[in-house]
């Protein structure tokens, strides 16, 4: 109780001291940055996830061959969720004497629950958003369907027993498929017209879907409530199953945000560690006086811990308010740039930031406070008497454990945590070794330079371990600043380059052998380059190295599914530019030997297949063996035809095959598609523009979020530099006073201090450039699967930043130290 009363009473006085203000500022900045990053990451993450759900047109999608029970709709309403229904089936549509097979979608009001329908007023023209569905008596038809039957907006289509007016052309549905199963073009009608159409009867091929959307927690609760009630015939689709490309983009966006949050946390930890060290050193005299007056070790440490807890409470309150206010401002700014409202923030960032403050203080300040407990009373008379330092291994272990626990709780990504923590530890170790080497060099070779430089370099050598610690702090700060400026830009640009502006935006499916030349001529007649045609053969794998695929065991269920499913095989003489060989060799252009096959990298890993394995396939009742000759890495973001299995030329020539192709077709050239569909009605044309737009939108949204979060991590980096400078400010103030009292001019003293910071900054800048380059390359390849090229600009910026940023930080600190009146400084030291 005495310790509590003393700690509370003396706390206001402690707050007025400079070192406590530095530590409190570091805590407030850390919590503010974490809170703002957490809020923004949480809200942008939810917005990105919501956009990824657009490919389902909902948050959950229940598909069944049987009508959806009314109880499931009622239960969804009980959870406050919105619902819509889709009934889909194939049907022949007539326009006068012309007809074509279509996929009819009868939808209810509210469809789609996520995403937006896009329609146009004529074939292959500019599309616009709409928030409704066809009115009763009207129909919206796909471009390809209208082109096949020679109809347009204003025409009538016969759908079953109904004649429906075409009031718009469907350009895009959020849940449209680009797979090989949905080849028939779409016809969208109002569900109210379905009974009168007479299209659904006994034995009809009908699929029913219930779309569900709402708050994330409510959707999760509803999902859990009905999951055990679902029959085997029903398939429940959630975000992860919605769209491989869209979800991959959303996942990569979350990683970018998490990366920025992790770096912010690391910087905050370093800033607090530097500030806590000075905080403990400045309290040694007070503790020595208390112990000389009879205070026990328990009393001393209790007072320090209580005051540390009070600092944490103030830091949490101030930092949370600052972070929440900054996040609100950023969300308001981003709301004009991001379509739709951002979801409401959750409480998780507040809880995490509050816990982080306490853990950071305990993990980084407690070791320094433990040292106070052993401060000898003799220090009251002799200021050079220091308490024994705690075990460095103990300090490092406690600090790393605190950071690791926080980081894992923050992102839950073990690979990212391992890469960043491992990189920071290695870079810190190298920086410390460089710092010690710099101390040794300055001690031996500082002669032969001017007075100011000799004084500055002597300071580096004399401070020894403190100089090395400053090199570590400066180097880490610069490393992260480089990573978050130049490297951050490179990573984002590299991500955006994965979707090139000239990426194909149309797929053509079900092209027969005899139609290939005709399709090429249609393109060439319009001044367009003929697309590259990729053959497609349907087959089933029957054995691996002579053993039946059904009798083998597999590492995962995905592997079992792959080897047992019907395969899409292709063949090619040359390697596609969206593929890269990672193992084995591609066959020569004129290869004419036994069948060889190239397998995709991830499939090879999951199934355990490797070079030399022999696969047997059944194709149209015949069997063919092929040896695995190479393993490929595929850039699926290229939107070009790609296959898990590609055979050598001639291997599949005798089997029935169709062809697929992709092409970039601008709006002005889209009349070619009308001619293509009318001349070849069995060819399906799939418009990928909207899907490309969706993925680009996710990338842009994540980029905006990372740019905004960068401001907070930048502030945390500046705090590290400031804390590093402040860690020796008392020594510099005393040294400056002594030199000026002995007759040194203020300019010489100031120049000497700047020379010291220049030496430290140069060493930190060089190693920071190397560290940022290596860390960025690892992050790009391991975390984001993106290409990264080392840039000379990074080294120029790193060395320049080391000199300019560190010297600028030192300038403000040295200016106050050098300008302090020598008599005041010396009197304070004597006291």
PDB file of N, CA, C and O in Angstrom, residues 31-43 257-258 260-262 264 323 327 349 410 709-710 712-713:
ATOM      1  N   UNK A  31       0.606   2.801 -29.531  1.00  0.00           N
ATOM      2  CA  UNK A  31      -0.804   2.421 -29.434  1.00  0.00           C
ATOM      3  C   UNK A  31      -1.622   3.120 -30.519  1.00  0.00           C
ATOM      4  O   UNK A  31      -2.527   2.523 -31.123  1.00  0.00           O
ATOM      5  N   UNK A  32      -1.310   4.403 -30.773  1.00  0.00           N
ATOM      6  CA  UNK A  32      -2.033   5.118 -31.821  1.00  0.00           C
ATOM      7  C   UNK A  32      -1.848   4.468 -33.172  1.00  0.00           C
ATOM      8  O   UNK A  32      -2.813   4.280 -33.928  1.00  0.00           O
ATOM      9  N   UNK A  33      -0.583   4.110 -33.478  1.00  0.00           N
ATOM     10  CA  UNK A  33      -0.322   3.461 -34.761  1.00  0.00           C
ATOM     11  C   UNK A  33      -1.012   2.102 -34.837  1.00  0.00           C
ATOM     12  O   UNK A  33      -1.652   1.761 -35.837  1.00  0.00           O
ATOM     13  N   UNK A  34      -0.910   1.312 -33.751  1.00  0.00           N
ATOM     14  CA  UNK A  34      -1.536  -0.007 -33.756  1.00  0.00           C
ATOM     15  C   UNK A  34      -3.052   0.088 -33.865  1.00  0.00           C
ATOM     16  O   UNK A  34      -3.696  -0.701 -34.556  1.00  0.00           O
ATOM     17  N   UNK A  35      -3.636   1.051 -33.141  1.00  0.00           N
ATOM     18  CA  UNK A  35      -5.089   1.195 -33.190  1.00  0.00           C
ATOM     19  C   UNK A  35      -5.547   1.608 -34.582  1.00  0.00           C
ATOM     20  O   UNK A  35      -6.492   1.041 -35.145  1.00  0.00           O
ATOM     21  N   UNK A  36      -4.874   2.612 -35.143  1.00  0.00           N
ATOM     22  CA  UNK A  36      -5.258   3.084 -36.477  1.00  0.00           C
ATOM     23  C   UNK A  36      -5.039   1.990 -37.513  1.00  0.00           C
ATOM     24  O   UNK A  36      -5.902   1.750 -38.374  1.00  0.00           O
ATOM     25  N   UNK A  37      -3.883   1.330 -37.435  1.00  0.00           N
ATOM     26  CA  UNK A  37      -3.606   0.240 -38.372  1.00  0.00           C
ATOM     27  C   UNK A  37      -4.631  -0.879 -38.192  1.00  0.00           C
ATOM     28  O   UNK A  37      -5.160  -1.424 -39.158  1.00  0.00           O
ATOM     29  N   UNK A  38      -4.933  -1.201 -36.922  1.00  0.00           N
ATOM     30  CA  UNK A  38      -5.889  -2.270 -36.666  1.00  0.00           C
ATOM     31  C   UNK A  38      -7.280  -1.943 -37.175  1.00  0.00           C
ATOM     32  O   UNK A  38      -7.922  -2.767 -37.819  1.00  0.00           O
ATOM     33  N   UNK A  39      -7.749  -0.718 -36.876  1.00  0.00           N
ATOM     34  CA  UNK A  39      -9.068  -0.308 -37.361  1.00  0.00           C
ATOM     35  C   UNK A  39      -9.114  -0.333 -38.883  1.00  0.00           C
ATOM     36  O   UNK A  39     -10.044  -0.875 -39.491  1.00  0.00           O
ATOM     37  N   UNK A  40      -8.097   0.273 -39.511  1.00  0.00           N
ATOM     38  CA  UNK A  40      -8.115   0.372 -40.966  1.00  0.00           C
ATOM     39  C   UNK A  40      -7.968  -1.011 -41.604  1.00  0.00           C
ATOM     40  O   UNK A  40      -8.654  -1.329 -42.579  1.00  0.00           O
ATOM     41  N   UNK A  41      -7.073  -1.831 -41.036  1.00  0.00           N
ATOM     42  CA  UNK A  41      -6.905  -3.182 -41.557  1.00  0.00           C
ATOM     43  C   UNK A  41      -8.190  -3.974 -41.415  1.00  0.00           C
ATOM     44  O   UNK A  41      -8.610  -4.690 -42.325  1.00  0.00           O
ATOM     45  N   UNK A  42      -8.828  -3.835 -40.256  1.00  0.00           N
ATOM     46  CA  UNK A  42     -10.063  -4.562 -39.999  1.00  0.00           C
ATOM     47  C   UNK A  42     -11.162  -4.150 -40.976  1.00  0.00           C
ATOM     48  O   UNK A  42     -11.823  -4.987 -41.598  1.00  0.00           O
ATOM     49  N   UNK A  43     -11.333  -2.844 -41.155  1.00  0.00           N
ATOM     50  CA  UNK A  43     -12.427  -2.365 -41.999  1.00  0.00           C
ATOM     51  C   UNK A  43     -12.134  -2.594 -43.479  1.00  0.00           C
ATOM     52  O   UNK A  43     -13.003  -3.057 -44.227  1.00  0.00           O
ATOM     53  N   UNK A 257      -1.705  -5.633 -46.013  1.00  0.00           N
ATOM     54  CA  UNK A 257      -2.118  -4.869 -44.834  1.00  0.00           C
ATOM     55  C   UNK A 257      -1.471  -5.435 -43.575  1.00  0.00           C
ATOM     56  O   UNK A 257      -0.995  -4.682 -42.720  1.00  0.00           O
ATOM     57  N   UNK A 258      -1.445  -6.743 -43.442  1.00  0.00           N
ATOM     58  CA  UNK A 258      -0.842  -7.368 -42.268  1.00  0.00           C
ATOM     59  C   UNK A 258       0.647  -7.076 -42.199  1.00  0.00           C
ATOM     60  O   UNK A 258       1.199  -6.845 -41.117  1.00  0.00           O
ATOM     61  N   UNK A 260       2.190  -4.415 -43.243  1.00  0.00           N
ATOM     62  CA  UNK A 260       2.363  -3.051 -42.769  1.00  0.00           C
ATOM     63  C   UNK A 260       2.100  -2.967 -41.274  1.00  0.00           C
ATOM     64  O   UNK A 260       2.812  -2.267 -40.542  1.00  0.00           O
ATOM     65  N   UNK A 261       1.078  -3.676 -40.787  1.00  0.00           N
ATOM     66  CA  UNK A 261       0.769  -3.658 -39.364  1.00  0.00           C
ATOM     67  C   UNK A 261       1.894  -4.294 -38.547  1.00  0.00           C
ATOM     68  O   UNK A 261       2.255  -3.792 -37.478  1.00  0.00           O
ATOM     69  N   UNK A 262       2.461  -5.382 -39.048  1.00  0.00           N
ATOM     70  CA  UNK A 262       3.553  -6.053 -38.339  1.00  0.00           C
ATOM     71  C   UNK A 262       4.765  -5.138 -38.234  1.00  0.00           C
ATOM     72  O   UNK A 262       5.399  -5.023 -37.171  1.00  0.00           O
ATOM     73  N   UNK A 264       4.798  -1.899 -38.298  1.00  0.00           N
ATOM     74  CA  UNK A 264       4.465  -0.831 -37.359  1.00  0.00           C
ATOM     75  C   UNK A 264       4.678  -1.298 -35.922  1.00  0.00           C
ATOM     76  O   UNK A 264       5.213  -0.574 -35.084  1.00  0.00           O
ATOM     77  N   UNK A 323      -5.537   7.118 -32.431  1.00  0.00           N
ATOM     78  CA  UNK A 323      -5.691   6.153 -33.518  1.00  0.00           C
ATOM     79  C   UNK A 323      -7.095   6.121 -34.080  1.00  0.00           C
ATOM     80  O   UNK A 323      -7.287   6.058 -35.291  1.00  0.00           O
ATOM     81  N   UNK A 327      -8.032   7.132 -37.833  1.00  0.00           N
ATOM     82  CA  UNK A 327      -8.696   6.148 -38.696  1.00  0.00           C
ATOM     83  C   UNK A 327     -10.003   6.702 -39.251  1.00  0.00           C
ATOM     84  O   UNK A 327     -10.342   6.468 -40.412  1.00  0.00           O
ATOM     85  N   UNK A 349      -9.376  -4.420 -32.802  1.00  0.00           N
ATOM     86  CA  UNK A 349      -8.193  -3.552 -32.806  1.00  0.00           C
ATOM     87  C   UNK A 349      -7.977  -2.827 -31.483  1.00  0.00           C
ATOM     88  O   UNK A 349      -6.826  -2.626 -31.063  1.00  0.00           O
ATOM     89  N   UNK A 410      -1.527 -10.727 -33.831  1.00  0.00           N
ATOM     90  CA  UNK A 410      -1.962  -9.666 -34.737  1.00  0.00           C
ATOM     91  C   UNK A 410      -2.330 -10.212 -36.104  1.00  0.00           C
ATOM     92  O   UNK A 410      -3.358  -9.843 -36.669  1.00  0.00           O
ATOM     93  N   UNK A 709      -1.953   3.348 -44.334  1.00  0.00           N
ATOM     94  CA  UNK A 709      -1.318   2.753 -43.169  1.00  0.00           C
ATOM     95  C   UNK A 709       0.167   3.116 -43.109  1.00  0.00           C
ATOM     96  O   UNK A 709       0.758   3.242 -42.041  1.00  0.00           O
ATOM     97  N   UNK A 710       0.756   3.327 -44.272  1.00  0.00           N
ATOM     98  CA  UNK A 710       2.166   3.686 -44.346  1.00  0.00           C
ATOM     99  C   UNK A 710       2.491   4.940 -43.535  1.00  0.00           C
ATOM    100  O   UNK A 710       3.569   5.064 -42.954  1.00  0.00           O
ATOM    101  N   UNK A 712       1.356   5.849 -40.703  1.00  0.00           N
ATOM    102  CA  UNK A 712       1.544   5.538 -39.291  1.00  0.00           C
ATOM    103  C   UNK A 712       2.858   4.801 -39.056  1.00  0.00           C
ATOM    104  O   UNK A 712       3.563   5.046 -38.076  1.00  0.00           O
ATOM    105  N   UNK A 713       3.189   3.890 -39.946  1.00  0.00           N
ATOM    106  CA  UNK A 713       4.456   3.192 -39.789  1.00  0.00           C
ATOM    107  C   UNK A 713       5.625   4.136 -40.037  1.00  0.00           C
ATOM    108  O   UNK A 713       6.695   3.983 -39.454  1.00  0.00           O
TER     109      UNK A 713
END
